[in-house]
mmCIF file with all atom_site columns, C-alpha atoms in Angstrom:
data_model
loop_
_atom_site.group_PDB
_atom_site.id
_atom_site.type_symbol
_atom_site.label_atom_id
_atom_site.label_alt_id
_atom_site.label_comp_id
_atom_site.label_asym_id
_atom_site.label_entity_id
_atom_site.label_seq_id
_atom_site.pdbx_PDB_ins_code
_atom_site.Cartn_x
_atom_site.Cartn_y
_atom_site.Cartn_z
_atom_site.occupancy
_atom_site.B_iso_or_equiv
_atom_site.pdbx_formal_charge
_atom_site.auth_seq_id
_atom_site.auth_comp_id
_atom_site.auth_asym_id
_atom_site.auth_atom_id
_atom_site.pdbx_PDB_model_num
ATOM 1   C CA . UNK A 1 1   ? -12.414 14.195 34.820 1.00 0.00 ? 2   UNK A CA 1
ATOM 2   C CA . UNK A 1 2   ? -9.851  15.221 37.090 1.00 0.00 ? 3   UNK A CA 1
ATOM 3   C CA . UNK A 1 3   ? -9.891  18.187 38.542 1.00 0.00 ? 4   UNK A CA 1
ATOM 4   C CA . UNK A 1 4   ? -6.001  19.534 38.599 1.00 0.00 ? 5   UNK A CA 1
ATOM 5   C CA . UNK A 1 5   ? -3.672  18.529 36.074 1.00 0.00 ? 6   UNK A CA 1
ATOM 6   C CA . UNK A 1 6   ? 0.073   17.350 37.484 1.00 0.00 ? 7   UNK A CA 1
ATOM 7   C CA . UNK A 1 7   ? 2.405   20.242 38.360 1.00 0.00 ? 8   UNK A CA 1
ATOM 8   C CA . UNK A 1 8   ? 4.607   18.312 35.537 1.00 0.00 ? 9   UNK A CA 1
ATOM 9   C CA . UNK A 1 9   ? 2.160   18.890 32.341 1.00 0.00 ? 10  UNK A CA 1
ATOM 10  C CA . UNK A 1 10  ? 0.677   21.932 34.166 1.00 0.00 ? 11  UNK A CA 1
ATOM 11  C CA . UNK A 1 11  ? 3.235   24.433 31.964 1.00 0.00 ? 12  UNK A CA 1
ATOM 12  C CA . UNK A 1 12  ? 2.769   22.509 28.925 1.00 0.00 ? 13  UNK A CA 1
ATOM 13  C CA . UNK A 1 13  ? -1.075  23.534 29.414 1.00 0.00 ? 14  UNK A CA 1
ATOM 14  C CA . UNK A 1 14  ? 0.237   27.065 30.009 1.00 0.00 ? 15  UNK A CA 1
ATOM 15  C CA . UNK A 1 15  ? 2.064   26.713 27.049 1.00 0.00 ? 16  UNK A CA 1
ATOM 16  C CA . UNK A 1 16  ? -0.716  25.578 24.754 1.00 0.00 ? 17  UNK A CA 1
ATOM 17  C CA . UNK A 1 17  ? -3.305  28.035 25.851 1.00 0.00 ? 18  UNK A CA 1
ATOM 18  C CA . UNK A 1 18  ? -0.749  30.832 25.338 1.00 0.00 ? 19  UNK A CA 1
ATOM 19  C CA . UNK A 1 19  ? -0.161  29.807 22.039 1.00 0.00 ? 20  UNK A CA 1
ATOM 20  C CA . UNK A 1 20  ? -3.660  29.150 21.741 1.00 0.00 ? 21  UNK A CA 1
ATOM 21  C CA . UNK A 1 21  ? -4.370  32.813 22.053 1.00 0.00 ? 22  UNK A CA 1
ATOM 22  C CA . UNK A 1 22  ? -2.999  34.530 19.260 1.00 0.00 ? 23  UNK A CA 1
ATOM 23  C CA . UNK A 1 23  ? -3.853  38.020 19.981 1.00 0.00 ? 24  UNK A CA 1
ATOM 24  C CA . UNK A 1 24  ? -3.195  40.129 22.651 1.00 0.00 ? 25  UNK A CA 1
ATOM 25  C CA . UNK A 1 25  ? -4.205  38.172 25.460 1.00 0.00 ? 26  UNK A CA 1
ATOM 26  C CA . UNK A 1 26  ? -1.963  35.338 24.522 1.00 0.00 ? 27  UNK A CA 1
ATOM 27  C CA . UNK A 1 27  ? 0.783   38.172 25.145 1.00 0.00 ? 28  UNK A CA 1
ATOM 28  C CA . UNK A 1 28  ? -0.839  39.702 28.071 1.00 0.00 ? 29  UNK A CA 1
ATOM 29  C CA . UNK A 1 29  ? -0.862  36.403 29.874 1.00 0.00 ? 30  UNK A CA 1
ATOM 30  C CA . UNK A 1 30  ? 2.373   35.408 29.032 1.00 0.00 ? 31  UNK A CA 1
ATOM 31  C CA . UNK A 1 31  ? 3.730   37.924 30.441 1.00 0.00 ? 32  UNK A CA 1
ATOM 32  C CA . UNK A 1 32  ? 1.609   37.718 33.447 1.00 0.00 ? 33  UNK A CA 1
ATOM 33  C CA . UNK A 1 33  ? 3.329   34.227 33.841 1.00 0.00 ? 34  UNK A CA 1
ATOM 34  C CA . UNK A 1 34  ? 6.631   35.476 33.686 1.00 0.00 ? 35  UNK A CA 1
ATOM 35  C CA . UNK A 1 35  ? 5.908   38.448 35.937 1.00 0.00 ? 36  UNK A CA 1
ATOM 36  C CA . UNK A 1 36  ? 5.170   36.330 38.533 1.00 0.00 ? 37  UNK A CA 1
ATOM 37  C CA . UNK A 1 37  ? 8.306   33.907 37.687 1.00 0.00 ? 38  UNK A CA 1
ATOM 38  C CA . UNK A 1 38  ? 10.509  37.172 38.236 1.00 0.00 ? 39  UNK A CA 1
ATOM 39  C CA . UNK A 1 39  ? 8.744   38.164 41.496 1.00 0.00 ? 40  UNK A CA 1
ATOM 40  C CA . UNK A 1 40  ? 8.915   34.456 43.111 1.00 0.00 ? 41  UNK A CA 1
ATOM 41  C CA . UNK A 1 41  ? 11.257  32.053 41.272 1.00 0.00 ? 42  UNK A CA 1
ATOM 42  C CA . UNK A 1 42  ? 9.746   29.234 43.585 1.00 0.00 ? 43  UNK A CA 1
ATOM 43  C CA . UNK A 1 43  ? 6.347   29.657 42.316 1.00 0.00 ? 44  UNK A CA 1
ATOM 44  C CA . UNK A 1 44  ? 4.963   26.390 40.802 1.00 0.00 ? 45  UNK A CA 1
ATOM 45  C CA . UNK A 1 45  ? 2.588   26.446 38.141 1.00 0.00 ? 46  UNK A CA 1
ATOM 46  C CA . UNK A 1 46  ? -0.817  24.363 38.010 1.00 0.00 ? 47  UNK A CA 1
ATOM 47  C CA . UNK A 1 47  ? -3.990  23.780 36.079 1.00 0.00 ? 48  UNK A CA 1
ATOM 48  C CA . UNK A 1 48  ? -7.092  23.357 38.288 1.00 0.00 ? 49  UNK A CA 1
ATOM 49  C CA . UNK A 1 49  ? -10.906 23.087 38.026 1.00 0.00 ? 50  UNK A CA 1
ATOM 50  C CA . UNK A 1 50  ? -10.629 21.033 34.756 1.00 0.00 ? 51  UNK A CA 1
ATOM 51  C CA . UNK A 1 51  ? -14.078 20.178 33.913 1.00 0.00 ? 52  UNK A CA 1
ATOM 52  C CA . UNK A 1 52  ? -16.239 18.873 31.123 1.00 0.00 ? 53  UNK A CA 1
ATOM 53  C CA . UNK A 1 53  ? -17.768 22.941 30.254 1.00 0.00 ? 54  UNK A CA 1
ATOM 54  C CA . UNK A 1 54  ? -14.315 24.686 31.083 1.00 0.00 ? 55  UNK A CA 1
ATOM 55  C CA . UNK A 1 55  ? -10.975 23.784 29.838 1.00 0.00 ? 56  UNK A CA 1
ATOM 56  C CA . UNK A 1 56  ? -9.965  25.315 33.207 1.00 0.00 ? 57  UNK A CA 1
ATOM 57  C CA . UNK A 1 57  ? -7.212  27.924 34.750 1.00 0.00 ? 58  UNK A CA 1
ATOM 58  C CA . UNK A 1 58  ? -3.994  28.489 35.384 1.00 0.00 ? 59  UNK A CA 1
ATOM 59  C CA . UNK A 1 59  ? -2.652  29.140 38.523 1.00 0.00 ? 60  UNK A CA 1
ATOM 60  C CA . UNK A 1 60  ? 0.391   29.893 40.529 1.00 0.00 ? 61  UNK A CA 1
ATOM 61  C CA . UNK A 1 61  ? 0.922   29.008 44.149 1.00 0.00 ? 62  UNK A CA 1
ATOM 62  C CA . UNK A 1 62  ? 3.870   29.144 46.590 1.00 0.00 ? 63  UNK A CA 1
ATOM 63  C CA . UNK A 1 63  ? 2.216   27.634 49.833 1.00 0.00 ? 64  UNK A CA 1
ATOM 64  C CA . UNK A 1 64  ? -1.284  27.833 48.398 1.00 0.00 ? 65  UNK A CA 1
ATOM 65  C CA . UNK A 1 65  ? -3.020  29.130 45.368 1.00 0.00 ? 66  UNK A CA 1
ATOM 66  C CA . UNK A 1 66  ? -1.234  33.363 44.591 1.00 0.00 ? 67  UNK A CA 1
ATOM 67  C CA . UNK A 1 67  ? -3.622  34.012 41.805 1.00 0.00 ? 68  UNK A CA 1
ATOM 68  C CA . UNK A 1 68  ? -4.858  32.782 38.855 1.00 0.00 ? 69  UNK A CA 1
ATOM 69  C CA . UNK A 1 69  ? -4.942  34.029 35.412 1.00 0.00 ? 70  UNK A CA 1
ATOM 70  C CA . UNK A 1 70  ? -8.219  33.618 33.688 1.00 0.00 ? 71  UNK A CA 1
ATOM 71  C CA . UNK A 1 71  ? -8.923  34.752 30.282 1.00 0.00 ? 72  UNK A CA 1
ATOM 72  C CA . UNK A 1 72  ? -11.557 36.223 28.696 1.00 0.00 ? 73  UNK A CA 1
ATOM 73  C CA . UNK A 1 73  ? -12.819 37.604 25.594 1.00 0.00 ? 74  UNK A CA 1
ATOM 74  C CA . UNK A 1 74  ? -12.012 41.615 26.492 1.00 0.00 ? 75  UNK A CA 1
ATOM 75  C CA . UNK A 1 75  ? -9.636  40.792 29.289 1.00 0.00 ? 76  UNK A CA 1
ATOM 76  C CA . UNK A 1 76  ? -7.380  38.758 31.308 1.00 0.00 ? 77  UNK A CA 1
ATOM 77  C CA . UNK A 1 77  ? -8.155  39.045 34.956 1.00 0.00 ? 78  UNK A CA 1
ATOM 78  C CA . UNK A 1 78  ? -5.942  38.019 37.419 1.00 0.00 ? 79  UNK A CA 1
ATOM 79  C CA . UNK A 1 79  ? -7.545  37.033 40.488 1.00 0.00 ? 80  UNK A CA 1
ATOM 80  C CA . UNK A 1 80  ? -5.427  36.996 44.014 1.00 0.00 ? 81  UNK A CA 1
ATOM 81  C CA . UNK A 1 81  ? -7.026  34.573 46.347 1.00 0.00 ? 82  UNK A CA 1
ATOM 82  C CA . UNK A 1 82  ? -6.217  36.617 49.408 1.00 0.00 ? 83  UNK A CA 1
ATOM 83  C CA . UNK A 1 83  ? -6.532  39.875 48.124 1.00 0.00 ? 84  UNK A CA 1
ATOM 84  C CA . UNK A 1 84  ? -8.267  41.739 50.415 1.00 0.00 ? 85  UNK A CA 1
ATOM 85  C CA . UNK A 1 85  ? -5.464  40.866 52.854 1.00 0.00 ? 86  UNK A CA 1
ATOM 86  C CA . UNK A 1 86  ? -2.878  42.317 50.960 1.00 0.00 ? 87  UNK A CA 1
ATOM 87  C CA . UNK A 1 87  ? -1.838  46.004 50.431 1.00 0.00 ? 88  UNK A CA 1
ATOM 88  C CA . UNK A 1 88  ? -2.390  47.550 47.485 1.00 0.00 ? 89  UNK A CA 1
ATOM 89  C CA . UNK A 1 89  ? -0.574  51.070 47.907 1.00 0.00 ? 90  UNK A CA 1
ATOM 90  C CA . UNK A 1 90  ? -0.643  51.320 43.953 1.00 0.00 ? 91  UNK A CA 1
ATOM 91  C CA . UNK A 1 91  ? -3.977  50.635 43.517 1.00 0.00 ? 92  UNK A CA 1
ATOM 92  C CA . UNK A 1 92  ? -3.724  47.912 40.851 1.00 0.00 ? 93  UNK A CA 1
ATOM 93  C CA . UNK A 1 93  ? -7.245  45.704 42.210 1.00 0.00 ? 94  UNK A CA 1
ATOM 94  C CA . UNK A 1 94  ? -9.976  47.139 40.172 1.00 0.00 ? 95  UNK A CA 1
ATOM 95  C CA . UNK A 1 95  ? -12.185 44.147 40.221 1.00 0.00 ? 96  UNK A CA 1
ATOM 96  C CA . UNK A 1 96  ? -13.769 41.990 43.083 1.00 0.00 ? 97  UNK A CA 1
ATOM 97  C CA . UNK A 1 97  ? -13.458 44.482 45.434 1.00 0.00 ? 98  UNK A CA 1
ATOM 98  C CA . UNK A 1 98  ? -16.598 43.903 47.236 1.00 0.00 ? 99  UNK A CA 1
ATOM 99  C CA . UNK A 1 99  ? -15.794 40.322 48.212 1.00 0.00 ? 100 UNK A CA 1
ATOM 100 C CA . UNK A 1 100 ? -14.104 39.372 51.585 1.00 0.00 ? 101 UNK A CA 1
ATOM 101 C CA . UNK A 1 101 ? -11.634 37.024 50.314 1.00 0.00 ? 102 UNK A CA 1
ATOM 102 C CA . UNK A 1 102 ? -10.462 37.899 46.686 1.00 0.00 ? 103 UNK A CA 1
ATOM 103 C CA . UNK A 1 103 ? -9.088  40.536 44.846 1.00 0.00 ? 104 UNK A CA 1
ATOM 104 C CA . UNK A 1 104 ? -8.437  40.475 40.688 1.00 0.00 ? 105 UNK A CA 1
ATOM 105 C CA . UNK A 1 105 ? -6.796  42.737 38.686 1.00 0.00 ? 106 UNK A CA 1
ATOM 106 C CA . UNK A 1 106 ? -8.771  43.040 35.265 1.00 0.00 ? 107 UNK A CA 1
ATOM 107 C CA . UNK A 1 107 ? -6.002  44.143 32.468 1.00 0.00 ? 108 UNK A CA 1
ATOM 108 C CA . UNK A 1 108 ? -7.498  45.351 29.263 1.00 0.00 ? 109 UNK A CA 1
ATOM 109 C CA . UNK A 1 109 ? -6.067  45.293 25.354 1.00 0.00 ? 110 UNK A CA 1
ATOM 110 C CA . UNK A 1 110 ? -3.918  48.103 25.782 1.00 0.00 ? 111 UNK A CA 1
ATOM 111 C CA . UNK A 1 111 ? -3.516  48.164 29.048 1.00 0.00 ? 112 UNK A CA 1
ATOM 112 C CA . UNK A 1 112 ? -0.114  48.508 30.983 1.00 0.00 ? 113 UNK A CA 1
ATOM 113 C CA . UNK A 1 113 ? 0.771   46.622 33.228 1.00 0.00 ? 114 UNK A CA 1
ATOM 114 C CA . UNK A 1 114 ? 2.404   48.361 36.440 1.00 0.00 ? 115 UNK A CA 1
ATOM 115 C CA . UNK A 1 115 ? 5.141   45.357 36.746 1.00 0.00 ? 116 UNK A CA 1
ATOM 116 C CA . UNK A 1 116 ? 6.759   46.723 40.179 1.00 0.00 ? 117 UNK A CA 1
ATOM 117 C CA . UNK A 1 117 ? 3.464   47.202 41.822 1.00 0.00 ? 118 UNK A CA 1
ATOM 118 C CA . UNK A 1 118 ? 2.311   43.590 40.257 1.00 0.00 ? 119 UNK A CA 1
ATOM 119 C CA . UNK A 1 119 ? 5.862   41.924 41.414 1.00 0.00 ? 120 UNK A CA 1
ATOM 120 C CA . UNK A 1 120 ? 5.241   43.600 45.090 1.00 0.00 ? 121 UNK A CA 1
ATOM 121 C CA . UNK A 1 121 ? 1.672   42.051 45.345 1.00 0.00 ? 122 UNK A CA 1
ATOM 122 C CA . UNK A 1 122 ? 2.819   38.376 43.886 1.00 0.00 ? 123 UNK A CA 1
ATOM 123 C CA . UNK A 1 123 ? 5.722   38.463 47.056 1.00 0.00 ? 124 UNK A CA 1
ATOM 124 C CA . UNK A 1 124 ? 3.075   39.968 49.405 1.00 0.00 ? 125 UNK A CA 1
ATOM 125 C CA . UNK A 1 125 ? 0.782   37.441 48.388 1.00 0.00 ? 126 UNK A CA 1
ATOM 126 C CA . UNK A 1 126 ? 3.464   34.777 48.971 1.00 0.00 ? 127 UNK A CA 1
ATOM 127 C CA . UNK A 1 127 ? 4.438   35.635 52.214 1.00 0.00 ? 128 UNK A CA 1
ATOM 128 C CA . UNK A 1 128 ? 0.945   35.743 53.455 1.00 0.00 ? 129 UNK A CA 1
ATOM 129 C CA . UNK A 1 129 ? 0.375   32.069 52.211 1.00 0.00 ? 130 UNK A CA 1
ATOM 130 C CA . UNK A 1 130 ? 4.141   30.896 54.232 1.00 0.00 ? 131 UNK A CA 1
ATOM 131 C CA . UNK A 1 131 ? 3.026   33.130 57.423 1.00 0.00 ? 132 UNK A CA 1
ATOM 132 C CA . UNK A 1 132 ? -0.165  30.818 57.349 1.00 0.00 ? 133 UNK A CA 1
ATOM 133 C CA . UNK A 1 133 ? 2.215   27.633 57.419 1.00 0.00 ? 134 UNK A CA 1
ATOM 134 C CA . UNK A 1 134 ? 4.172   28.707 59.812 1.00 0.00 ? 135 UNK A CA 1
ATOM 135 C CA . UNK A 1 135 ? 1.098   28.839 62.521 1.00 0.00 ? 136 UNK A CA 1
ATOM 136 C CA . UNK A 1 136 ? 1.244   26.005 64.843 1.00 0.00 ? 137 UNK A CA 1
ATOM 137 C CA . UNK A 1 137 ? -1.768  23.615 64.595 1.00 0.00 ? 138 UNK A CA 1
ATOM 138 C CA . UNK A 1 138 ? -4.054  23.922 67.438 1.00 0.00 ? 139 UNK A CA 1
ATOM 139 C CA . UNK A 1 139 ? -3.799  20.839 69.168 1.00 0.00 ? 140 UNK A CA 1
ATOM 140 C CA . UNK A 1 140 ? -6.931  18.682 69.671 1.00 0.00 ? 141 UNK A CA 1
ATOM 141 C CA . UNK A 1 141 ? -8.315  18.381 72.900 1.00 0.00 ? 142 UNK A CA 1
ATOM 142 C CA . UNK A 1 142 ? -10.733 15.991 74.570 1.00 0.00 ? 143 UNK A CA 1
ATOM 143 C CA . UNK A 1 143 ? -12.942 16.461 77.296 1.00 0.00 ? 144 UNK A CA 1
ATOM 144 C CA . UNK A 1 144 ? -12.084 14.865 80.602 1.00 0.00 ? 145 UNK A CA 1
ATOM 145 C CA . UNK A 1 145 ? -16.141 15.188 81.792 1.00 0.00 ? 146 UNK A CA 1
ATOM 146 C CA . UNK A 1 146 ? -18.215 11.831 81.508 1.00 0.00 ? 147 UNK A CA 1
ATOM 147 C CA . UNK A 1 147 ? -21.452 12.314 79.923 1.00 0.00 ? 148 UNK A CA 1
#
């Protein structure tokens, strides 16, 4: 089974797992969805890790993978995969905090959603990903000593 779905089908997945959800997560991660649609209008939407025990995720990238939106029985957590680069002056991470890499954002039934904060993470989360295209490649160099 393939493990991302094309970009093309990728919101009709969205789609169907929104609708999917008919309770309050269904809402919570539509919204998420458009949230980040408002804060980058360049984001492109994707389905990876497809496999035969998970229906797998969706997930929004803009010169690699912004976050993903996972859902879960008592939750939707978002999961940034650069978090712990990013600045979080409104304190919106409240899960995955003691890995290196990531940072999520678990958002409850009931919860609100701080949208500015959540818009100003998505664009610092972008900009991170284009600063780490715009790094030269280090060249490749070969050794001019015979063994």
């Amino acid at each position: 089974m393939k493990e991302t779905v094309p970009v093309e089908s990728a919101s009709a997945v969205l789609d169907a797992r929104i609708k999917e959800l008919k309770d309050w997560r269904g809402k919570t991660l539509a919204r998420a969805r458009e949230i980040n649609h408002e804060a980058d209008p360049e984001i492109v939407e994707e389905w990876k890790w497809v496999k035969p025990t998970s229906p797998g995720t969706p997930v929004w990238s803009h010169g690699g993978i912004v976050c993903t939106g996972e859902t879960y029985k008592d939750k939707i957590k978002m999961t940034f995969a650069k978090g712990s680069a990013l600045k979080d002056p409104s304190g919106l991470f409240n899960s995955s905090l003691e890995g290196n890499v990531r940072r999520a954002i678990d958002i409850y039934e009931g919860d609100k959603i701080n949208e500015a904060a959540l818009k100003d993470l998505i664009r610092a989360a972008v900009a991170l990903n284009l600063k780490g295209k715009d790094r030269p490649k280090p060249r490749r160099t070969t050794s001019s000593r015979c063994a």
